Tab-separated table of C-alpha atoms in Angstrom:
chain	number	residue	atom	x	y	z
A	1	UNK	CA	23.438	-4.110	-1.867
A	2	UNK	CA	20.368	-5.000	0.168
A	3	UNK	CA	18.392	-6.033	-2.897
A	4	UNK	CA	14.984	-7.698	-2.749
A	5	UNK	CA	14.844	-10.738	-0.497
A	6	UNK	CA	11.899	-12.945	0.353
A	7	UNK	CA	11.267	-14.600	3.678
A	8	UNK	CA	9.158	-15.035	6.783
A	9	UNK	CA	9.847	-13.788	10.280
A	10	UNK	CA	12.258	-16.108	12.042
A	11	UNK	CA	13.460	-17.761	8.824
A	12	UNK	CA	16.447	-17.210	6.585
A	13	UNK	CA	15.863	-14.555	3.931
A	14	UNK	CA	18.749	-15.287	1.584
A	15	UNK	CA	16.941	-16.550	-1.505
A	16	UNK	CA	16.722	-14.046	-4.345
A	17	UNK	CA	13.137	-13.776	-5.525
A	18	UNK	CA	14.127	-12.561	-9.011
A	19	UNK	CA	14.900	-15.877	-10.719
A	20	UNK	CA	12.377	-16.288	-13.549
A	21	UNK	CA	14.573	-18.751	-15.482
A	22	UNK	CA	14.567	-21.372	-12.763
A	23	UNK	CA	10.849	-20.966	-12.158
A	24	UNK	CA	9.968	-21.290	-15.841
A	25	UNK	CA	12.116	-24.417	-16.233
A	26	UNK	CA	10.462	-26.108	-13.312
A	27	UNK	CA	7.079	-25.250	-14.780
A	28	UNK	CA	8.002	-26.705	-18.174
A	29	UNK	CA	9.117	-30.076	-16.808
A	30	UNK	CA	6.135	-30.439	-14.541
A	31	UNK	CA	3.415	-29.100	-16.784
A	32	UNK	CA	2.256	-32.328	-18.431
A	33	UNK	CA	2.007	-34.326	-15.226
A	34	UNK	CA	0.195	-31.519	-13.480
A	35	UNK	CA	-2.325	-31.165	-16.333
A	36	UNK	CA	-3.454	-34.783	-15.987
A	37	UNK	CA	-3.647	-34.452	-12.220
A	38	UNK	CA	-5.608	-31.191	-12.463
A	39	UNK	CA	-8.156	-32.719	-14.871
A	40	UNK	CA	-8.693	-35.661	-12.571
A	41	UNK	CA	-9.172	-33.467	-9.501
A	42	UNK	CA	-11.124	-30.624	-11.128
A	43	UNK	CA	-14.581	-31.523	-9.731
A	44	UNK	CA	-13.216	-31.763	-6.184
A	45	UNK	CA	-11.231	-28.529	-6.571
A	46	UNK	CA	-14.321	-26.648	-7.712
A	47	UNK	CA	-16.230	-27.884	-4.687
A	48	UNK	CA	-13.442	-26.795	-2.307
A	49	UNK	CA	-13.151	-23.366	-3.925
A	50	UNK	CA	-16.890	-22.901	-3.650
A	51	UNK	CA	-16.832	-23.693	0.053
A	52	UNK	CA	-13.835	-21.435	0.740
A	53	UNK	CA	-15.266	-18.506	-1.160
A	54	UNK	CA	-18.249	-18.312	1.154
A	55	UNK	CA	-15.932	-17.508	4.080
A	56	UNK	CA	-13.953	-14.768	2.308
A	57	UNK	CA	-14.720	-11.105	1.844
A	58	UNK	CA	-17.369	-10.955	-0.884
A	59	UNK	CA	-15.705	-8.274	-3.014
A	60	UNK	CA	-14.076	-8.522	-6.469
A	61	UNK	CA	-10.457	-9.637	-6.219
A	62	UNK	CA	-9.297	-10.485	-9.768
A	63	UNK	CA	-6.918	-8.217	-11.619
A	64	UNK	CA	-4.495	-8.386	-14.507
A	65	UNK	CA	-2.685	-6.114	-16.895
A	66	UNK	CA	-5.221	-6.766	-19.644
A	67	UNK	CA	-8.352	-6.909	-17.500
A	68	UNK	CA	-11.324	-4.703	-18.261
A	69	UNK	CA	-12.963	-4.198	-14.904
A	70	UNK	CA	-16.078	-2.237	-14.039
A	71	UNK	CA	-17.427	-2.327	-10.516
A	72	UNK	CA	-19.936	-0.237	-8.651
A	73	UNK	CA	-18.069	2.319	-6.577
A	74	UNK	CA	-17.589	6.012	-5.807
A	75	UNK	CA	-16.769	8.607	-8.423
A	76	UNK	CA	-15.475	12.161	-8.150
A	77	UNK	CA	-18.158	13.607	-10.394
A	78	UNK	CA	-21.695	13.895	-9.102
A	79	UNK	CA	-23.864	11.669	-11.330
A	80	UNK	CA	-26.899	12.982	-13.138
A	81	UNK	CA	-30.347	11.867	-12.006
A	82	UNK	CA	-30.801	8.247	-13.070
A	83	UNK	CA	-27.136	7.888	-14.054
A	84	UNK	CA	-25.361	4.755	-12.794
A	85	UNK	CA	-22.428	5.283	-10.426
A	86	UNK	CA	-19.612	3.130	-11.819
A	87	UNK	CA	-15.918	3.068	-10.944
A	88	UNK	CA	-13.655	1.861	-13.759
A	89	UNK	CA	-10.145	0.499	-13.437
A	90	UNK	CA	-8.053	3.542	-14.300
A	91	UNK	CA	-4.911	3.843	-16.403
A	92	UNK	CA	-4.529	0.129	-17.268
A	93	UNK	CA	-1.429	0.969	-19.310
A	94	UNK	CA	0.406	1.839	-16.058
A	95	UNK	CA	1.612	-1.524	-14.772
A	96	UNK	CA	1.989	-2.897	-12.164
A	97	UNK	CA	-1.122	-1.077	-11.066
A	98	UNK	CA	-1.091	0.942	-7.840
A	99	UNK	CA	-3.908	2.100	-5.604
A	100	UNK	CA	-2.515	4.745	-3.277
A	101	UNK	CA	-3.966	6.444	-0.242
A	102	UNK	CA	-3.013	9.090	2.278
A	103	UNK	CA	-4.451	10.276	5.561
A	104	UNK	CA	-4.322	14.014	6.172
A	105	UNK	CA	-5.394	16.410	8.888
A	106	UNK	CA	-8.115	18.980	8.028
A	107	UNK	CA	-5.945	21.885	9.216
A	108	UNK	CA	-2.228	22.597	9.255
A	109	UNK	CA	0.608	22.060	6.752
A	110	UNK	CA	-0.775	18.828	5.264
A	111	UNK	CA	-3.585	20.753	3.546
A	112	UNK	CA	-1.120	22.799	1.476
A	113	UNK	CA	1.023	19.718	0.831
A	114	UNK	CA	-1.843	17.650	-0.585
A	115	UNK	CA	-3.258	20.512	-2.656
A	116	UNK	CA	0.167	21.199	-4.132
A	117	UNK	CA	0.662	17.546	-5.083
A	118	UNK	CA	-2.813	17.368	-6.587
A	119	UNK	CA	-2.262	20.519	-8.662
A	120	UNK	CA	0.709	18.912	-10.426
A	121	UNK	CA	-0.632	15.329	-10.276
A	122	UNK	CA	2.425	14.243	-8.292
A	123	UNK	CA	2.848	11.801	-5.408
A	124	UNK	CA	-0.178	9.564	-4.925
A	125	UNK	CA	-1.971	11.455	-7.694
A	126	UNK	CA	0.330	9.766	-10.225
A	127	UNK	CA	-0.873	6.307	-9.142
A	128	UNK	CA	-3.480	4.447	-11.180
A	129	UNK	CA	-6.086	5.537	-8.644
A	130	UNK	CA	-6.085	7.098	-5.211
A	131	UNK	CA	-8.097	8.233	-2.243
A	132	UNK	CA	-7.323	10.852	0.390
A	133	UNK	CA	-8.800	10.357	3.848
A	134	UNK	CA	-9.222	13.282	6.214
A	135	UNK	CA	-9.178	12.841	9.992
A	136	UNK	CA	-12.220	14.538	11.424
A	137	UNK	CA	-13.077	16.609	8.378
A	138	UNK	CA	-13.937	16.682	4.686
A	139	UNK	CA	-12.076	18.960	2.285
A	140	UNK	CA	-12.202	19.791	-1.400
A	141	UNK	CA	-8.691	19.639	-2.827
A	142	UNK	CA	-9.508	20.932	-6.308
A	143	UNK	CA	-11.773	20.675	-9.330
A	144	UNK	CA	-11.520	17.530	-11.442
A	145	UNK	CA	-13.167	16.826	-14.828
A	146	UNK	CA	-16.128	19.023	-14.160
A	147	UNK	CA	-16.495	17.754	-10.598
A	148	UNK	CA	-14.605	18.064	-7.326
A	149	UNK	CA	-11.864	15.972	-5.767
A	150	UNK	CA	-12.964	15.596	-2.169
A	151	UNK	CA	-11.352	13.828	0.710
A	152	UNK	CA	-13.226	11.061	2.477
A	153	UNK	CA	-13.898	11.815	6.147
A	154	UNK	CA	-12.673	9.584	8.955
A	155	UNK	CA	-14.372	10.025	12.341
A	156	UNK	CA	-12.264	11.885	14.872
A	157	UNK	CA	-10.210	9.561	17.065
A	158	UNK	CA	-8.627	10.862	20.292
A	159	UNK	CA	-4.874	10.287	20.166
A	160	UNK	CA	-1.808	10.966	22.239
A	161	UNK	CA	1.911	10.622	21.682
A	162	UNK	CA	3.785	7.650	23.035
A	163	UNK	CA	6.811	7.476	25.280
A	164	UNK	CA	9.280	4.637	24.827
A	165	UNK	CA	10.296	5.032	28.467
A	166	UNK	CA	6.895	3.580	29.398
A	167	UNK	CA	6.588	-0.204	29.267
A	168	UNK	CA	4.617	-1.399	26.259
A	169	UNK	CA	4.965	1.835	24.270
A	170	UNK	CA	7.082	1.420	21.151
A	171	UNK	CA	7.158	4.958	19.759
A	172	UNK	CA	7.523	8.584	20.782
A	173	UNK	CA	5.237	9.527	17.910
A	174	UNK	CA	1.457	9.243	17.710
A	175	UNK	CA	-0.294	6.143	19.035
A	176	UNK	CA	-2.529	5.979	15.971
A	177	UNK	CA	-3.433	2.313	15.505
A	178	UNK	CA	-7.130	2.870	16.255
A	179	UNK	CA	-7.279	5.702	13.729
A	180	UNK	CA	-5.821	3.587	10.940
A	181	UNK	CA	-8.159	0.724	11.746
A	182	UNK	CA	-10.929	3.155	10.788
A	183	UNK	CA	-8.994	4.162	7.658
A	184	UNK	CA	-8.740	0.551	6.494
A	185	UNK	CA	-12.427	0.032	7.246
A	186	UNK	CA	-13.154	3.055	5.028
A	187	UNK	CA	-10.971	1.583	2.302
A	188	UNK	CA	-12.907	-1.655	2.190
A	189	UNK	CA	-16.144	0.342	2.101
A	190	UNK	CA	-14.755	2.384	-0.805
A	191	UNK	CA	-13.871	-0.861	-2.587
A	192	UNK	CA	-11.869	0.514	-5.518
A	193	UNK	CA	-8.518	-0.872	-4.429
A	194	UNK	CA	-9.584	-4.443	-5.310
A	195	UNK	CA	-9.110	-3.491	-8.948
A	196	UNK	CA	-5.361	-2.926	-8.585
A	197	UNK	CA	-2.251	-5.020	-7.959
A	198	UNK	CA	-0.687	-3.120	-5.063
A	199	UNK	CA	-2.029	-0.987	-2.212
A	200	UNK	CA	0.272	1.837	-1.108
A	201	UNK	CA	-0.070	4.021	1.976
A	202	UNK	CA	1.908	7.271	1.727
A	203	UNK	CA	2.314	10.044	4.291
A	204	UNK	CA	1.463	13.535	2.984
A	205	UNK	CA	5.001	14.747	3.753
A	206	UNK	CA	6.686	11.901	1.836
A	207	UNK	CA	8.059	12.774	-1.610
A	208	UNK	CA	6.778	9.782	-3.560
A	209	UNK	CA	7.474	8.539	-7.114
A	210	UNK	CA	4.926	5.899	-8.238
A	211	UNK	CA	6.806	5.230	-11.487
A	212	UNK	CA	9.832	4.105	-9.481
A	213	UNK	CA	7.717	1.889	-7.226
A	214	UNK	CA	6.398	0.111	-10.309
A	215	UNK	CA	9.985	-0.770	-11.235
A	216	UNK	CA	10.662	-2.051	-7.707
A	217	UNK	CA	7.639	-4.379	-7.648
A	218	UNK	CA	7.639	-5.443	-11.297
A	219	UNK	CA	9.558	-8.665	-10.586
A	220	UNK	CA	6.935	-9.537	-7.959
A	221	UNK	CA	3.967	-9.024	-10.286
A	222	UNK	CA	2.824	-11.415	-12.986
A	223	UNK	CA	0.140	-10.438	-15.478
A	224	UNK	CA	-2.305	-12.332	-13.271
A	225	UNK	CA	-1.358	-10.141	-10.329
A	226	UNK	CA	1.244	-10.136	-7.548
A	227	UNK	CA	1.937	-12.798	-4.973
A	228	UNK	CA	1.035	-12.554	-1.309
A	229	UNK	CA	3.619	-10.067	0.057
A	230	UNK	CA	4.216	-6.982	2.090
A	231	UNK	CA	7.425	-4.994	1.676
A	232	UNK	CA	9.770	-4.116	4.517
A	233	UNK	CA	11.714	-0.917	3.900
A	234	UNK	CA	13.972	-0.519	6.946
A	235	UNK	CA	16.905	-2.818	7.680
A	236	UNK	CA	19.065	-0.729	9.987
A	237	UNK	CA	16.556	-0.345	12.833
A	238	UNK	CA	16.391	-3.487	15.008
A	239	UNK	CA	12.921	-2.629	16.357
A	240	UNK	CA	10.922	-1.880	13.230
A	241	UNK	CA	11.288	-2.931	9.589
A	242	UNK	CA	8.227	-1.227	8.109
A	243	UNK	CA	8.475	2.557	8.249
A	244	UNK	CA	5.114	4.265	7.878
A	245	UNK	CA	6.161	7.004	5.455
A	246	UNK	CA	5.392	4.458	2.715
A	247	UNK	CA	3.811	1.042	3.184
A	248	UNK	CA	3.360	-1.352	0.268
A	249	UNK	CA	1.042	-4.383	0.325
A	250	UNK	CA	-0.002	-6.689	-2.498
A	251	UNK	CA	-3.707	-7.159	-3.053
A	252	UNK	CA	-3.583	-10.798	-1.836
A	253	UNK	CA	-1.917	-9.553	1.363
A	254	UNK	CA	-4.743	-7.066	1.864
A	255	UNK	CA	-7.305	-9.807	1.204
A	256	UNK	CA	-5.692	-11.896	3.936
A	257	UNK	CA	-5.616	-8.883	6.251
A	258	UNK	CA	-9.277	-8.029	5.793
A	259	UNK	CA	-10.345	-11.649	6.207
A	260	UNK	CA	-8.409	-12.126	9.441
A	261	UNK	CA	-7.680	-8.692	10.889
A	262	UNK	CA	-9.730	-9.615	13.949
A	263	UNK	CA	-6.796	-11.798	15.005
A	264	UNK	CA	-4.469	-8.790	15.061
A	265	UNK	CA	-6.996	-6.582	16.813
A	266	UNK	CA	-7.625	-9.161	19.548
A	267	UNK	CA	-4.206	-10.800	19.977
A	268	UNK	CA	-1.676	-7.981	19.643
A	269	UNK	CA	-1.004	-5.506	22.511
A	270	UNK	CA	-1.265	-2.547	20.157
A	271	UNK	CA	-2.350	0.149	22.640
A	272	UNK	CA	1.170	1.593	22.855
A	273	UNK	CA	2.091	1.148	19.194
A	274	UNK	CA	2.210	3.248	16.074
A	275	UNK	CA	0.358	2.100	12.963
A	276	UNK	CA	3.463	0.984	11.060
A	277	UNK	CA	4.732	-1.173	13.958
A	278	UNK	CA	1.237	-2.648	14.234
A	279	UNK	CA	0.935	-3.479	10.523
A	280	UNK	CA	4.329	-5.186	10.464
A	281	UNK	CA	3.407	-7.392	13.426
A	282	UNK	CA	-0.071	-8.016	12.041
A	283	UNK	CA	1.322	-9.181	8.694
A	284	UNK	CA	3.702	-11.527	10.516
A	285	UNK	CA	0.953	-12.839	12.808
A	286	UNK	CA	-1.169	-13.660	9.749
A	287	UNK	CA	1.736	-15.481	8.093
A	288	UNK	CA	2.040	-13.059	5.175
A	289	UNK	CA	5.560	-13.283	3.690
A	290	UNK	CA	7.684	-10.162	3.466
A	291	UNK	CA	10.062	-8.875	0.832
A	292	UNK	CA	12.990	-6.712	1.926
A	293	UNK	CA	13.522	-3.606	-0.178
A	294	UNK	CA	15.887	-1.414	1.786
A	295	UNK	CA	16.392	0.921	-1.157
A	296	UNK	CA	12.738	1.878	-1.296
A	297	UNK	CA	12.700	4.694	1.285
A	298	UNK	CA	15.182	7.441	2.075
A	299	UNK	CA	14.671	8.565	5.664
A	300	UNK	CA	16.973	9.606	8.480
A	301	UNK	CA	16.958	7.142	11.342
A	302	UNK	CA	16.642	4.208	8.971
A	303	UNK	CA	17.816	3.949	5.357
A	304	UNK	CA	18.959	7.506	4.715
A	305	UNK	CA	19.439	8.622	1.117
A	306	UNK	CA	19.706	12.105	-0.414
A	307	UNK	CA	16.985	13.360	-2.710
A	308	UNK	CA	19.429	13.025	-5.617
A	309	UNK	CA	19.048	9.225	-5.424
A	310	UNK	CA	16.980	8.475	-8.525
A	311	UNK	CA	16.230	4.856	-7.529
A	312	UNK	CA	14.547	5.581	-4.191
A	313	UNK	CA	10.775	5.454	-4.302
A	314	UNK	CA	10.163	7.947	-1.487
A	315	UNK	CA	11.923	10.479	0.731
A	316	UNK	CA	10.696	11.601	4.151
A	317	UNK	CA	9.936	14.003	5.801
A	318	UNK	CA	9.345	17.278	3.907
A	319	UNK	CA	6.789	19.358	5.779
A	320	UNK	CA	6.224	22.295	3.421
A	321	UNK	CA	5.350	22.449	-0.291
A	322	UNK	CA	8.599	24.364	-0.905
A	323	UNK	CA	10.853	21.723	0.650
A	324	UNK	CA	8.747	18.915	-0.874
A	325	UNK	CA	9.210	20.262	-4.390
A	326	UNK	CA	12.887	21.042	-3.840
A	327	UNK	CA	13.450	17.369	-3.054
A	328	UNK	CA	11.321	16.388	-6.046
A	329	UNK	CA	13.347	18.608	-8.374
A	330	UNK	CA	16.682	17.327	-7.060
A	331	UNK	CA	15.572	13.735	-7.464
A	332	UNK	CA	14.381	14.269	-11.034
A	333	UNK	CA	17.587	16.102	-11.970
A	334	UNK	CA	16.072	19.535	-12.494
A	335	UNK	CA	18.903	21.036	-10.446
């Protein structure tokens, strides 16, 4: 059983992160001493926090199960003249909270896939909130509460497929790092994901169950929010441990990424890489700890699992709405 294991690249990853008893005991014995120390150092701590905050991304970062958060941001419904545009933290009863996003092409099979998932509020549309980016286009997926659910356009980026026979190229799939750099820039401009605990990237052809992901990350999420983690989902491939069909990052991990992504862009030789290989190496370069969850994704070539596995969070790939929903139905026990 692979389980959930915490570690950093190059270090042992044998300590089980799910041990609340030991953590709570240590907190109990040390609480009184720490309280006196904290009171004595409070003025200095406030000064340090104030200095640090000026160098960090100036966007809201707090979240909790019980938080009531309202921030200026985009909405699906066109506001009336003079009406304030306000994004509200959605579905606070669904915890841990998930902000999910997908990148789709404006033509081809992904259009039908995303419209089908939206129609039944499945996949990323069952997360607390979501955004769909469209590469080189802008589509309307469907009507929503008197308005329209539109994709957000990403400028067209020329891409080509890699070839692992060429030195420096790590994939035979698309060399799409530059494209996803623009996607993440669009995410920070959108701003809504700061209101949620976890950020989840999902491919349109991945059959995805947000309710199962919540169970997988629950032990990593306190009511004040999750720790600083990204989740590796592939243990059987020696070259890559983060498969791009689903990528899961805590909000603190994304904060660290946005503050220091320039290091990855300037120090990593990403020209021959795919986005998932890049994000794994970027997280490691920035010192963001990983958690291994090798029962998160079912995908051939890595951690294969049949759609009947009711613990897997996602299955990949299913390129048509018919095959996508067949996998969904098998996984939910409909047949």
